[in-house]
PDB file of C-alpha atoms and ligand atoms in Angstrom:
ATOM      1  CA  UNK A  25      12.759   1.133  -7.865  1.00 96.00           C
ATOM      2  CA  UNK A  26      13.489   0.325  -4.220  1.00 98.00           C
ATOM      3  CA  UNK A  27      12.665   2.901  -1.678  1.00 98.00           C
ATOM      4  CA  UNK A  28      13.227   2.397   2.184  1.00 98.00           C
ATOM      5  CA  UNK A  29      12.418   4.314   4.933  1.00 98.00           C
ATOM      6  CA  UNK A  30      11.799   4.715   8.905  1.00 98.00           C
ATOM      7  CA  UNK A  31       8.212   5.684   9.967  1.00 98.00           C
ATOM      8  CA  UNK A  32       9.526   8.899  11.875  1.00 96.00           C
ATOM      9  CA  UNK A  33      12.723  10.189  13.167  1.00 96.00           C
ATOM     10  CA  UNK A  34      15.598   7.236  13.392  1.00 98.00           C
ATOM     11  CA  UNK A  35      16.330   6.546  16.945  1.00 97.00           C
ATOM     12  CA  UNK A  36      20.041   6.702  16.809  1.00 98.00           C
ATOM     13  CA  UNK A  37      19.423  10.306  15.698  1.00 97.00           C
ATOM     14  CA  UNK A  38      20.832  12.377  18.187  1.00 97.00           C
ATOM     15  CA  UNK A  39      18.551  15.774  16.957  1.00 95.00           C
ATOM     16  CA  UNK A  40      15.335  15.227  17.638  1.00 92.00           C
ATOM     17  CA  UNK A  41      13.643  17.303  14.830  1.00 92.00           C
ATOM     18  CA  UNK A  42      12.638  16.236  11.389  1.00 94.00           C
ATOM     19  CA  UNK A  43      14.899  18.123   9.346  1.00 95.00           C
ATOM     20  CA  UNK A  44      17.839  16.308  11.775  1.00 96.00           C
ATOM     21  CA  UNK A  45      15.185  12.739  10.631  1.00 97.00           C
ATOM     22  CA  UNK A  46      15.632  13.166   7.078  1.00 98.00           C
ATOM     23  CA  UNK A  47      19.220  14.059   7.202  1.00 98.00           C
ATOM     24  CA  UNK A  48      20.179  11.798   8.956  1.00 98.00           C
ATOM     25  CA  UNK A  49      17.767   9.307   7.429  1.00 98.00           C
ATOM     26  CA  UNK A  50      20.353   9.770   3.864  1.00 98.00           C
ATOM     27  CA  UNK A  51      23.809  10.827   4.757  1.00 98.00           C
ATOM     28  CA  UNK A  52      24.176   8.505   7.799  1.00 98.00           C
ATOM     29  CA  UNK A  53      21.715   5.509   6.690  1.00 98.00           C
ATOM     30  CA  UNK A  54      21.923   5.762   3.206  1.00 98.00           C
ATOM     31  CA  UNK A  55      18.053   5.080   2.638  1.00 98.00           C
ATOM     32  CA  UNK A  56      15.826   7.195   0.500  1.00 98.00           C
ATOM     33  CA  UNK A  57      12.368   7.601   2.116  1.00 98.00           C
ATOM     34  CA  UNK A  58      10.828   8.316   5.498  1.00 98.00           C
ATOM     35  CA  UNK A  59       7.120   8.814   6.553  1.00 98.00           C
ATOM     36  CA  UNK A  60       7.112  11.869   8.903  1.00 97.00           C
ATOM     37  CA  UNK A  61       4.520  11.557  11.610  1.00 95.00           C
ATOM     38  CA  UNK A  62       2.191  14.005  12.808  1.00 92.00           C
ATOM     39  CA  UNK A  63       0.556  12.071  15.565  1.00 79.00           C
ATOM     40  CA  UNK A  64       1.047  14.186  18.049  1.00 71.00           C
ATOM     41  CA  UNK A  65      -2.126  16.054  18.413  1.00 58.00           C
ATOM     42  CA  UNK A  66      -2.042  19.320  17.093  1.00 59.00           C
ATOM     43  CA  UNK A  67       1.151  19.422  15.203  1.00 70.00           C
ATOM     44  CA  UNK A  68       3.370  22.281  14.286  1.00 80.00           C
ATOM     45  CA  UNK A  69       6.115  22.545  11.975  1.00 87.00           C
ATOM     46  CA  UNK A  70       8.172  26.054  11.469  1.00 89.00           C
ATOM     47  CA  UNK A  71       8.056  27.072   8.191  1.00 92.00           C
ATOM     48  CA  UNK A  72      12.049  27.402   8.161  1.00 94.00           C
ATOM     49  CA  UNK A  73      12.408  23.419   8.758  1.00 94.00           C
ATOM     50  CA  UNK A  74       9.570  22.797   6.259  1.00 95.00           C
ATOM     51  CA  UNK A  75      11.663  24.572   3.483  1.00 97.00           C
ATOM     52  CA  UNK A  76      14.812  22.865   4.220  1.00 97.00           C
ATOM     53  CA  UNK A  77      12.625  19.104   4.472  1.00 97.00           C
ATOM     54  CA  UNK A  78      11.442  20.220   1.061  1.00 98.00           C
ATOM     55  CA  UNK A  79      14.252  21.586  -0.352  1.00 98.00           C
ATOM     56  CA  UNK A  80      16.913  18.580   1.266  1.00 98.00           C
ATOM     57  CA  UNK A  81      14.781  15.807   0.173  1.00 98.00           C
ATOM     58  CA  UNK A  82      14.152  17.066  -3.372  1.00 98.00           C
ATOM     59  CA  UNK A  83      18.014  17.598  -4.135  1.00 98.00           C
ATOM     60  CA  UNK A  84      18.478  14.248  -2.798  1.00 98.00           C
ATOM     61  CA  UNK A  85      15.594  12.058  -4.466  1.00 98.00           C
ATOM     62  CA  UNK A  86      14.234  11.442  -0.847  1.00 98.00           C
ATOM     63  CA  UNK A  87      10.412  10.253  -1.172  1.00 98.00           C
ATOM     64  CA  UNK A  88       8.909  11.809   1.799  1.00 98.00           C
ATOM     65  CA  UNK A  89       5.048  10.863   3.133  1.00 98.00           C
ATOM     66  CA  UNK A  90       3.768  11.885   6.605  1.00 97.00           C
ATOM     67  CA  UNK A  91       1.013  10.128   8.936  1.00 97.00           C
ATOM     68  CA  UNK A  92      -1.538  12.250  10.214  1.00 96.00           C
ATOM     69  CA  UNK A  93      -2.835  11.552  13.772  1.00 94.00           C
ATOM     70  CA  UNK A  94      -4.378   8.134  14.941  1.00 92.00           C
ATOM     71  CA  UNK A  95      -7.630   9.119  16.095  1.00 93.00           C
ATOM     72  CA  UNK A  96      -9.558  10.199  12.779  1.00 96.00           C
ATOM     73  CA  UNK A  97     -13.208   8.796  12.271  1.00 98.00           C
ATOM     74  CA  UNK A  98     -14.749   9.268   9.163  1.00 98.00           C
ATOM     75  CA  UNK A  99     -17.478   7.223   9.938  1.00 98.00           C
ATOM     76  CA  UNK A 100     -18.185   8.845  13.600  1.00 97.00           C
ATOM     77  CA  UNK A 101     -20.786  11.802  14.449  1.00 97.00           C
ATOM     78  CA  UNK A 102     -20.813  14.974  13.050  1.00 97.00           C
ATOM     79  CA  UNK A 103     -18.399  15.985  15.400  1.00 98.00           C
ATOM     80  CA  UNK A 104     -15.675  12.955  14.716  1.00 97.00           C
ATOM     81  CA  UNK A 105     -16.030  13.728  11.497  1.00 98.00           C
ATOM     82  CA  UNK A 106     -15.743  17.614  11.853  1.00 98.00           C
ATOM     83  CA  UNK A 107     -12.651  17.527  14.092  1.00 96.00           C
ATOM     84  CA  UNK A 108     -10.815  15.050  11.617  1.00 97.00           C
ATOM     85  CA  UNK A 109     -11.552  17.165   8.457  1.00 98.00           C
ATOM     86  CA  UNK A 110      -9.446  19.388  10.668  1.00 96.00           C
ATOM     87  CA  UNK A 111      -6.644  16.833  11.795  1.00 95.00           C
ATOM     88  CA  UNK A 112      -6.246  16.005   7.808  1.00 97.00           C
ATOM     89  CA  UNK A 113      -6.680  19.135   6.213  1.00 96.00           C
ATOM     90  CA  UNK A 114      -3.978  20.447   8.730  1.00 94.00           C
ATOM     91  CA  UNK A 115      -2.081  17.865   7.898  1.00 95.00           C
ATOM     92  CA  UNK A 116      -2.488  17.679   4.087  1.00 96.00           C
ATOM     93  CA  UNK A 117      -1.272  21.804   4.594  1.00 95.00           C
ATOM     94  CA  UNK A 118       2.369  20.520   6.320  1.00 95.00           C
ATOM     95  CA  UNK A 119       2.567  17.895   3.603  1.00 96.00           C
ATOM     96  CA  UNK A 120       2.190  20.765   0.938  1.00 96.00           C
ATOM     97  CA  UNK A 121       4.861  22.618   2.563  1.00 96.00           C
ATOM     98  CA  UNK A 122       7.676  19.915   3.145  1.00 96.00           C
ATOM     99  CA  UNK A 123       6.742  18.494  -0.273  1.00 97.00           C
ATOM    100  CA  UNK A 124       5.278  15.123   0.940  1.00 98.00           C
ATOM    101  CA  UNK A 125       3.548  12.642  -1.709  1.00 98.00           C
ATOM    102  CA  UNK A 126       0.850  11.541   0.900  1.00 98.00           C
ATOM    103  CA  UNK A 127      -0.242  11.897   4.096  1.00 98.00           C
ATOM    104  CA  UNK A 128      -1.314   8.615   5.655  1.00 98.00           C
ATOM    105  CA  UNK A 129      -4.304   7.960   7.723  1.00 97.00           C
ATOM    106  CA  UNK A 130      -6.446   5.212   9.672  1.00 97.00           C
ATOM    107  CA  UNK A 131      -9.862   5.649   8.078  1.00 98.00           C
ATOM    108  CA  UNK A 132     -12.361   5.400  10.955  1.00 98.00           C
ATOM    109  CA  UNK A 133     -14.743   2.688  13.148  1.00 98.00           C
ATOM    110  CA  UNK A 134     -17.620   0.706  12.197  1.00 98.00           C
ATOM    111  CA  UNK A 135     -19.338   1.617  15.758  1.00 97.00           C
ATOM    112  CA  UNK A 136     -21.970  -0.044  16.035  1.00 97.00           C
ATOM    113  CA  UNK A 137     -22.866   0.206  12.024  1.00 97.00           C
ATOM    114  CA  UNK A 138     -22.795  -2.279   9.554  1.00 97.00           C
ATOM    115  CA  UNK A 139     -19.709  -2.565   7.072  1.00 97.00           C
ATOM    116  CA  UNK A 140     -21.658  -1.299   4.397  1.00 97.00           C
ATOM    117  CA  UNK A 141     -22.883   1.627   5.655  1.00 98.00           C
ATOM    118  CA  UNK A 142     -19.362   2.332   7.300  1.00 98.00           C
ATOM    119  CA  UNK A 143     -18.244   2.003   3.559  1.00 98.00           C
ATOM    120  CA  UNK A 144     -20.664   3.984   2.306  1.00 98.00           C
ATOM    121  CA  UNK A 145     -19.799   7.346   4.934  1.00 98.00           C
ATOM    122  CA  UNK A 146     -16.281   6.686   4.811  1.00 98.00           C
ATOM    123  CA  UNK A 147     -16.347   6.579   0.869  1.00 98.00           C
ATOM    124  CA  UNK A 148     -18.406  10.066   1.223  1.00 98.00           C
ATOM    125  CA  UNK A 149     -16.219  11.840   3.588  1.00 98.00           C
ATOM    126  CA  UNK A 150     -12.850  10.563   1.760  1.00 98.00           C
ATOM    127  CA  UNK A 151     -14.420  12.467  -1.472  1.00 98.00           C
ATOM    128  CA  UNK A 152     -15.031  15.559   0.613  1.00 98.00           C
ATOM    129  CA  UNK A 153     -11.647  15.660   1.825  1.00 98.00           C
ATOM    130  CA  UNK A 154      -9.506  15.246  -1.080  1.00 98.00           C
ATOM    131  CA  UNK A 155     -12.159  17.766  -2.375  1.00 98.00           C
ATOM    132  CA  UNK A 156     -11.212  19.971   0.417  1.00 98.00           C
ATOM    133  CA  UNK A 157      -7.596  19.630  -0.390  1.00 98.00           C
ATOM    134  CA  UNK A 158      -7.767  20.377  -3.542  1.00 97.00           C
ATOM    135  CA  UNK A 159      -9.741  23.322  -3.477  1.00 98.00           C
ATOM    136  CA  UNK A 160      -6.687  24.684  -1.085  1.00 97.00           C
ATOM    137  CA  UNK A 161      -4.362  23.785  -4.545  1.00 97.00           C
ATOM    138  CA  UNK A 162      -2.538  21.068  -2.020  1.00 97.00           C
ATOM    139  CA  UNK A 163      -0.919  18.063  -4.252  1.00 97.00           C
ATOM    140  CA  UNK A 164      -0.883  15.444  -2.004  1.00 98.00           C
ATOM    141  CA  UNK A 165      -2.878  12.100  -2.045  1.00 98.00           C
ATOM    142  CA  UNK A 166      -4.609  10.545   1.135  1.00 98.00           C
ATOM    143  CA  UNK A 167      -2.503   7.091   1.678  1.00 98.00           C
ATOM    144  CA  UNK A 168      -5.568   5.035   3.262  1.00 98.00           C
ATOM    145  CA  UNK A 169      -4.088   2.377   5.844  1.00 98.00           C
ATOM    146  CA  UNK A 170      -4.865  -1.293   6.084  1.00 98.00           C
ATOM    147  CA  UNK A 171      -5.594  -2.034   9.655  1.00 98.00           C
ATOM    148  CA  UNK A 172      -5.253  -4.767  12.347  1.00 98.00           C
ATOM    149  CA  UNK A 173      -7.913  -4.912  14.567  1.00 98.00           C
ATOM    150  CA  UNK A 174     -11.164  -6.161  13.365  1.00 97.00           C
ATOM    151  CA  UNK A 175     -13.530  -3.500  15.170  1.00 96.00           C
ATOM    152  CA  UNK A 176     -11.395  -0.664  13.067  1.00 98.00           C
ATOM    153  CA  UNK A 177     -12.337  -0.174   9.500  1.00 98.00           C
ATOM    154  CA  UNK A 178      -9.694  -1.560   6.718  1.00 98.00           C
ATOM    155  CA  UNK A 179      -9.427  -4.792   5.644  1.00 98.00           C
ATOM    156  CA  UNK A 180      -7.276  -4.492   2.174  1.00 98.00           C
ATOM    157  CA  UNK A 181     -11.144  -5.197   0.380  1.00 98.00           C
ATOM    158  CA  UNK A 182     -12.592  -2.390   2.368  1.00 98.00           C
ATOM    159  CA  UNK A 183      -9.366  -0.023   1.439  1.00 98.00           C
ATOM    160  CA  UNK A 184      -9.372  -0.954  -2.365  1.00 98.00           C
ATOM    161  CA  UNK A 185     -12.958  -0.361  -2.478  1.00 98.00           C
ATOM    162  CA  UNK A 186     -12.554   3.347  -1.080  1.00 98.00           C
ATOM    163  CA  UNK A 187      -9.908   3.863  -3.346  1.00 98.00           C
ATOM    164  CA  UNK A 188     -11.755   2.229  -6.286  1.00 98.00           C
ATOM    165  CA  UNK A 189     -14.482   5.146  -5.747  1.00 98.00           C
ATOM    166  CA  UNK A 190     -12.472   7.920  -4.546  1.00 98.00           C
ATOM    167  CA  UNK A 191      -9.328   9.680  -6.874  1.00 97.00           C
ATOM    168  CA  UNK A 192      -6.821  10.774  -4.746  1.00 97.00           C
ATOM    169  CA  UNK A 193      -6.966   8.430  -2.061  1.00 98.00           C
ATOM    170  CA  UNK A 194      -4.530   5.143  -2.899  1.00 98.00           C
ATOM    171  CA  UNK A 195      -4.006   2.048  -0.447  1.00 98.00           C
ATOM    172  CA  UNK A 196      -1.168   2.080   2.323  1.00 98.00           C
ATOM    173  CA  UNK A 197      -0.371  -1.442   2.410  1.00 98.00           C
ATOM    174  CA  UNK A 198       0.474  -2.181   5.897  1.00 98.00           C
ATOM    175  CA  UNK A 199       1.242  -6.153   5.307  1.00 98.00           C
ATOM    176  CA  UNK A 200       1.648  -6.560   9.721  1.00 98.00           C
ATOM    177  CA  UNK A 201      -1.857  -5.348   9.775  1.00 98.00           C
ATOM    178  CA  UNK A 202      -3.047  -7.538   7.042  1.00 98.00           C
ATOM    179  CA  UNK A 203      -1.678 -10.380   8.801  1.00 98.00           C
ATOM    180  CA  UNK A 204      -2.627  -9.962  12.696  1.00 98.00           C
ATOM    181  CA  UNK A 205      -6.278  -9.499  11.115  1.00 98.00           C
ATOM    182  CA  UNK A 206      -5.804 -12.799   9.427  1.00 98.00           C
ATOM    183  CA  UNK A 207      -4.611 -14.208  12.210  1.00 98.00           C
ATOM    184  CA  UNK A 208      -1.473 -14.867  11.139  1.00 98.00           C
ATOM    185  CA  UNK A 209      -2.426 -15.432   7.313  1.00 98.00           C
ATOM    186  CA  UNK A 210       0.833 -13.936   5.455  1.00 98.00           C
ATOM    187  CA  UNK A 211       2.941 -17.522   5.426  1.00 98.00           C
ATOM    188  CA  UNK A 212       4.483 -17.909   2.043  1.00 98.00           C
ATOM    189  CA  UNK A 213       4.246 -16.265  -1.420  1.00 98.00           C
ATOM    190  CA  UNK A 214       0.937 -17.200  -2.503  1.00 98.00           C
ATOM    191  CA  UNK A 215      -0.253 -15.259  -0.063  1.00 98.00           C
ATOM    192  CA  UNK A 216       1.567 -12.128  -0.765  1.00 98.00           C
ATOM    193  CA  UNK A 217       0.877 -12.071  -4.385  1.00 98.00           C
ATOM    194  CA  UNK A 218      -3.030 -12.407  -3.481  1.00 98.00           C
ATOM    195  CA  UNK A 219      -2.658  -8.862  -1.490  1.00 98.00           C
ATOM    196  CA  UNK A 220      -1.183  -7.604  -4.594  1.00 98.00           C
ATOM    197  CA  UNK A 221      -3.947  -9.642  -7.179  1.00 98.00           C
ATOM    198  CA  UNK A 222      -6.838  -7.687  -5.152  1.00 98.00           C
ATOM    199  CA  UNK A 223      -5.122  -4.716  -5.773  1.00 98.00           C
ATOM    200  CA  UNK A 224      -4.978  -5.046  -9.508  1.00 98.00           C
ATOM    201  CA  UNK A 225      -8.025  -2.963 -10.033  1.00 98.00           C
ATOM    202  CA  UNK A 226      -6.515   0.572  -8.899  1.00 98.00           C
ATOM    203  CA  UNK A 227      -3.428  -0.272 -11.482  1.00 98.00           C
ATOM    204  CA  UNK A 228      -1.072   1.404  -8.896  1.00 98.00           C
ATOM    205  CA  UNK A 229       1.708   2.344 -10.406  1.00 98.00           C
ATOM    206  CA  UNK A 230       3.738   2.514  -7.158  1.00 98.00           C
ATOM    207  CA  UNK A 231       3.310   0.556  -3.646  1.00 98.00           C
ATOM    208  CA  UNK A 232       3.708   1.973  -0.227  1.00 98.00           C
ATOM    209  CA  UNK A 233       4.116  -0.646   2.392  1.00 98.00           C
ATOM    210  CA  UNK A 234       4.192  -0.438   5.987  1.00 98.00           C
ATOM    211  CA  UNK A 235       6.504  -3.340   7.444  1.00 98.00           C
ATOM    212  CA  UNK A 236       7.176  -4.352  10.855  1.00 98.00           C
ATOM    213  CA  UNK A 237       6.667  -7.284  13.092  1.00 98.00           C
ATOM    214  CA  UNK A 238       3.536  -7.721  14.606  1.00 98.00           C
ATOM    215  CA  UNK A 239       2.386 -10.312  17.694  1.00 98.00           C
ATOM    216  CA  UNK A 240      -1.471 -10.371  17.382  1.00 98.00           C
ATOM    217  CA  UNK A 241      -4.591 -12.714  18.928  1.00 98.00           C
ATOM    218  CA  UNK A 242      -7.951 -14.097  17.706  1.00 97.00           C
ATOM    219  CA  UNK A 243      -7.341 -11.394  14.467  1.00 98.00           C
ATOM    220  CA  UNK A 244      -6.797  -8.761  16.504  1.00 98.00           C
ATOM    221  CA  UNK A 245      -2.830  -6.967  16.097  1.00 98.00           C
ATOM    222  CA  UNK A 246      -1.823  -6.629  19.834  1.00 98.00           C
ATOM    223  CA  UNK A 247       1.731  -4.263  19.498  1.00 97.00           C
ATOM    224  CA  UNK A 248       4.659  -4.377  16.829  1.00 98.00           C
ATOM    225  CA  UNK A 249       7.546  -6.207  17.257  1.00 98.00           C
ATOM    226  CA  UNK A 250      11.110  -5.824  15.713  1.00 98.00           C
ATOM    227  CA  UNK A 251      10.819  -8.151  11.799  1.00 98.00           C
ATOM    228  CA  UNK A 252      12.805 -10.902  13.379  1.00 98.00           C
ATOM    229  CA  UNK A 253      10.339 -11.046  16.659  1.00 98.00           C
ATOM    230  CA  UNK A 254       7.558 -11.672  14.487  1.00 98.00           C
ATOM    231  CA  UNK A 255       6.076 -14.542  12.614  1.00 98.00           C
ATOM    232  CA  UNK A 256       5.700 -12.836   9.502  1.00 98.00           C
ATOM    233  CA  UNK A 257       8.195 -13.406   6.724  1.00 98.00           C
ATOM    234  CA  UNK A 258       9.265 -10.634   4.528  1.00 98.00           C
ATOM    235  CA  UNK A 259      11.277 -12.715   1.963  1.00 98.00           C
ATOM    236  CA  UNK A 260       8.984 -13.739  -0.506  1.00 98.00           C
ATOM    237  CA  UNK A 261       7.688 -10.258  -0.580  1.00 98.00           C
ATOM    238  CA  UNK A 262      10.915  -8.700  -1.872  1.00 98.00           C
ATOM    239  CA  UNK A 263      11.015 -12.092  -4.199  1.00 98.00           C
ATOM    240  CA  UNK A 264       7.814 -10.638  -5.714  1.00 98.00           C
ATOM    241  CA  UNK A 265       8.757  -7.111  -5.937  1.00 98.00           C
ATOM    242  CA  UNK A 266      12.191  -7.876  -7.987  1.00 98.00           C
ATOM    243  CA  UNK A 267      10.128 -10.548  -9.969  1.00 97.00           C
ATOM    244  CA  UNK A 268       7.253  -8.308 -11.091  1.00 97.00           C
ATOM    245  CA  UNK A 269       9.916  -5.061 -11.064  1.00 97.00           C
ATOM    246  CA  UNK A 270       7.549  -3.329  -8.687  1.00 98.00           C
ATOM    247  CA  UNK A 271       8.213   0.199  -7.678  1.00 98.00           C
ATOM    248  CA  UNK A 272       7.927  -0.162  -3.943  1.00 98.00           C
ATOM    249  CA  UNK A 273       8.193   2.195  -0.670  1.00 98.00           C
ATOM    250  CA  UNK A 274       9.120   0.093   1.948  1.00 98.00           C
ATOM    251  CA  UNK A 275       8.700   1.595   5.517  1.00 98.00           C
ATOM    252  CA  UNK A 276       9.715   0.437   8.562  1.00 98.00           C
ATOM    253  CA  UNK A 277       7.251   0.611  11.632  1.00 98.00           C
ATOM    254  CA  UNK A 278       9.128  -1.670  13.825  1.00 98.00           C
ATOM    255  CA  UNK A 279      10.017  -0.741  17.617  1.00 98.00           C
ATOM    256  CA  UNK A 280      13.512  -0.561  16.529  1.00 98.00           C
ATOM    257  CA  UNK A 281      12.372   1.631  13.597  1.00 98.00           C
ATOM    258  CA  UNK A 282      15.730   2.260  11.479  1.00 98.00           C
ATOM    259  CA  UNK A 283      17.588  -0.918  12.642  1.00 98.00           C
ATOM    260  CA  UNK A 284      14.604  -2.610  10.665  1.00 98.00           C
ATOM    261  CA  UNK A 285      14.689  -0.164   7.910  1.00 98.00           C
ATOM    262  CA  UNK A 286      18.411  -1.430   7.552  1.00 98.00           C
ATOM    263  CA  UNK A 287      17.426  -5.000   8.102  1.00 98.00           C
ATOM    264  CA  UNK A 288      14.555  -4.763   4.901  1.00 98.00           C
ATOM    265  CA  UNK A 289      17.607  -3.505   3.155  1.00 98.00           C
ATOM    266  CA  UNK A 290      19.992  -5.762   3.794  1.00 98.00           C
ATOM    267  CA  UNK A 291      17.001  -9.008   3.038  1.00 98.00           C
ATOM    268  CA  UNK A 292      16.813  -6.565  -0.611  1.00 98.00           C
ATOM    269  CA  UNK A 293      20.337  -6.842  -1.316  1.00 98.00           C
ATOM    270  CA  UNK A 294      20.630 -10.338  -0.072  1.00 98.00           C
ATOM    271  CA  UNK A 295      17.969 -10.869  -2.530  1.00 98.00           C
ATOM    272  CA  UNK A 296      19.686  -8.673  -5.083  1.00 98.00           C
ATOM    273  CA  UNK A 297      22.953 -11.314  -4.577  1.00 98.00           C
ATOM    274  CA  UNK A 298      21.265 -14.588  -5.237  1.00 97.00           C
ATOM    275  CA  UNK A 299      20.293 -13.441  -8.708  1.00 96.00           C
ATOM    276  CA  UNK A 300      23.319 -11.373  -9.943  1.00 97.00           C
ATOM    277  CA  UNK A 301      25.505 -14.443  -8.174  1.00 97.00           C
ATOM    278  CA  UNK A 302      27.493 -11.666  -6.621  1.00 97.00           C
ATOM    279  CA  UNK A 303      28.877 -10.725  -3.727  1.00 96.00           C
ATOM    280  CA  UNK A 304      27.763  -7.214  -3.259  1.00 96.00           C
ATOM    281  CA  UNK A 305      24.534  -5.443  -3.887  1.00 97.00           C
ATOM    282  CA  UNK A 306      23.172  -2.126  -3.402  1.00 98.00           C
ATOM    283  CA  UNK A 307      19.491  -1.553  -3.319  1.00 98.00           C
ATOM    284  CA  UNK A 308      19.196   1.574  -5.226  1.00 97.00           C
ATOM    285  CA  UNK A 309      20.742  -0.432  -8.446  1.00 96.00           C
ATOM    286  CA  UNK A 310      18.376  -3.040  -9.691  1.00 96.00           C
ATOM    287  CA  UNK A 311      19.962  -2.900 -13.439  1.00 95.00           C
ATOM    288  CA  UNK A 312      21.073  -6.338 -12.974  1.00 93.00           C
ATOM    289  CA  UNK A 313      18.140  -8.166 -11.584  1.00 92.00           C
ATOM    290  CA  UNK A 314      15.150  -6.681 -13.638  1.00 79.00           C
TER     291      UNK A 314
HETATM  292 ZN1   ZN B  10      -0.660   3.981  10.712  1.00 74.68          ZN
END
């Protein structure tokens, strides 16, 4: 299965709230995910609008995931660490109550610490977390983010380790990261199905991947850029995700957020056409391709 979705609320979206997001996310855009962000600081949903988010996406098979806010270390001070057990635990808690599969984080800084022992802290404060959530009977996993910048922890090794060691965290494959830390390394295919060889060991049985364009320098991602901006393709992604049948989450981070989400579609079905020989494709039907 083929899920895409915007990274927040669409833009064309004339209500600003995320219960107008997901709505309008399905009736008017016909896609069937979105990644609600908390970034905000201290974020606060009414319980009202979490009900109806719950209740809206489960009648109509909406995945929903959320992104708690940017600055979390969990390989900073006692402090850092403190104040983001907060940030994700608070944010684990509006997950519960909307019904989200994951909440979605950046993991933390090396500092001025060596990648081991930054793999070592963030590996014990990921297991004290999900602990944390659990013990609060929350079911939501912690979606650990590749990132783009090489002085921020996550390289897609680093990430599969964590996960490797701690249950209830699982990768968040953000390929424009992966690439503006390679400098540009996501070209063709090959390199593609490497990201998803080195994830073989976590035998995922779904994918959540953050898309967008990316410009970038010396490794280090820069800002995003709308898909067709960047230098990054997509197709031989969605090749290997209707080859290997992979059950995928595809969300759009792009500037122009659901005008992406609607191009990724449109590059599925296109996809979708060149096999079936057809026409017209629909991305929530794969019976023909798979
Ligand atoms: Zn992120």
């Amino acid at each position: 299965m083929i899920r895409i979705g915007p990274a927040g609320i669409p833009l064309s979206c004339k209500g600003r709230t995320n219960k107008d997001g997901i709505i309008y996310t399905y009736r008017t855009l016909d896609l069937n995910a979105i990644e609600i962000q908390f970034v905000r600081g201290l974020y606060v949903m009414p319980d009202e609008e979490a009900q109806i988010i719950r209740d809206y996406s489960e009648e109509n098979d909406i995945e929903v995931h959320t992104h708690a806010p940017y600055y979390i270390n969990l390989a900073g001070d006692d402090e850092e660490i403190t104040m983001s057990f907060e940030k994700i635990l608070k944010s684990a808690q509006m997950a519960g109550n909307i019904g989200a599969k994951t909440v979605i984080l950046h993991p933390g800084f090396y500092g001025e610490k060596s990648e081991k022992k930054t793999i070592k802290m963030i590996i014990k404060n990921s297991k004290k977390i999900t602990g944390m959530i659990k013990k609060e009977k929350i079911k939501v996993d912690i979606g650990l983010e590749t990132m783009g910048k090489q002085k921020v922890f996550g390289t897609l090794d680093e990430v599969v380790e964590v996960c490797k060691n701690v249950k209830g965290v699982i990768p968040v494959i953000d390929i424009a990261h992966i690439h503006a830390r390679g400098n540009g390394c996501l070209k063709e295919r090959k390199d593609f199905e490497d990201i998803f060889e080195k994830l073989k060991p976590l035998k995922l049985k779904h994918y959540i991947i953050h898309i967008t364009g990316v410009l970038y320098e010396n490794g280090n991602e820069l800002y995003h850029l709308p898909i067709k901006k960047g230098d990054m393709p997509i197709a031989p992604l969605i090749e290997i995700i209707l080859d290997n049948n992979y059950d995928v989450t595809l969300v759009s981070e792009s500037p122009l957020l659901e005008h992406d989400a609607i191009y990724i579609r449109l590059q599925v079905e296109k996809a979708i056409m060149k096999r079936t020989g057809k026409e017209e494709a629909y991305y929530k039907d794969l019976s023909e391709v798979v």
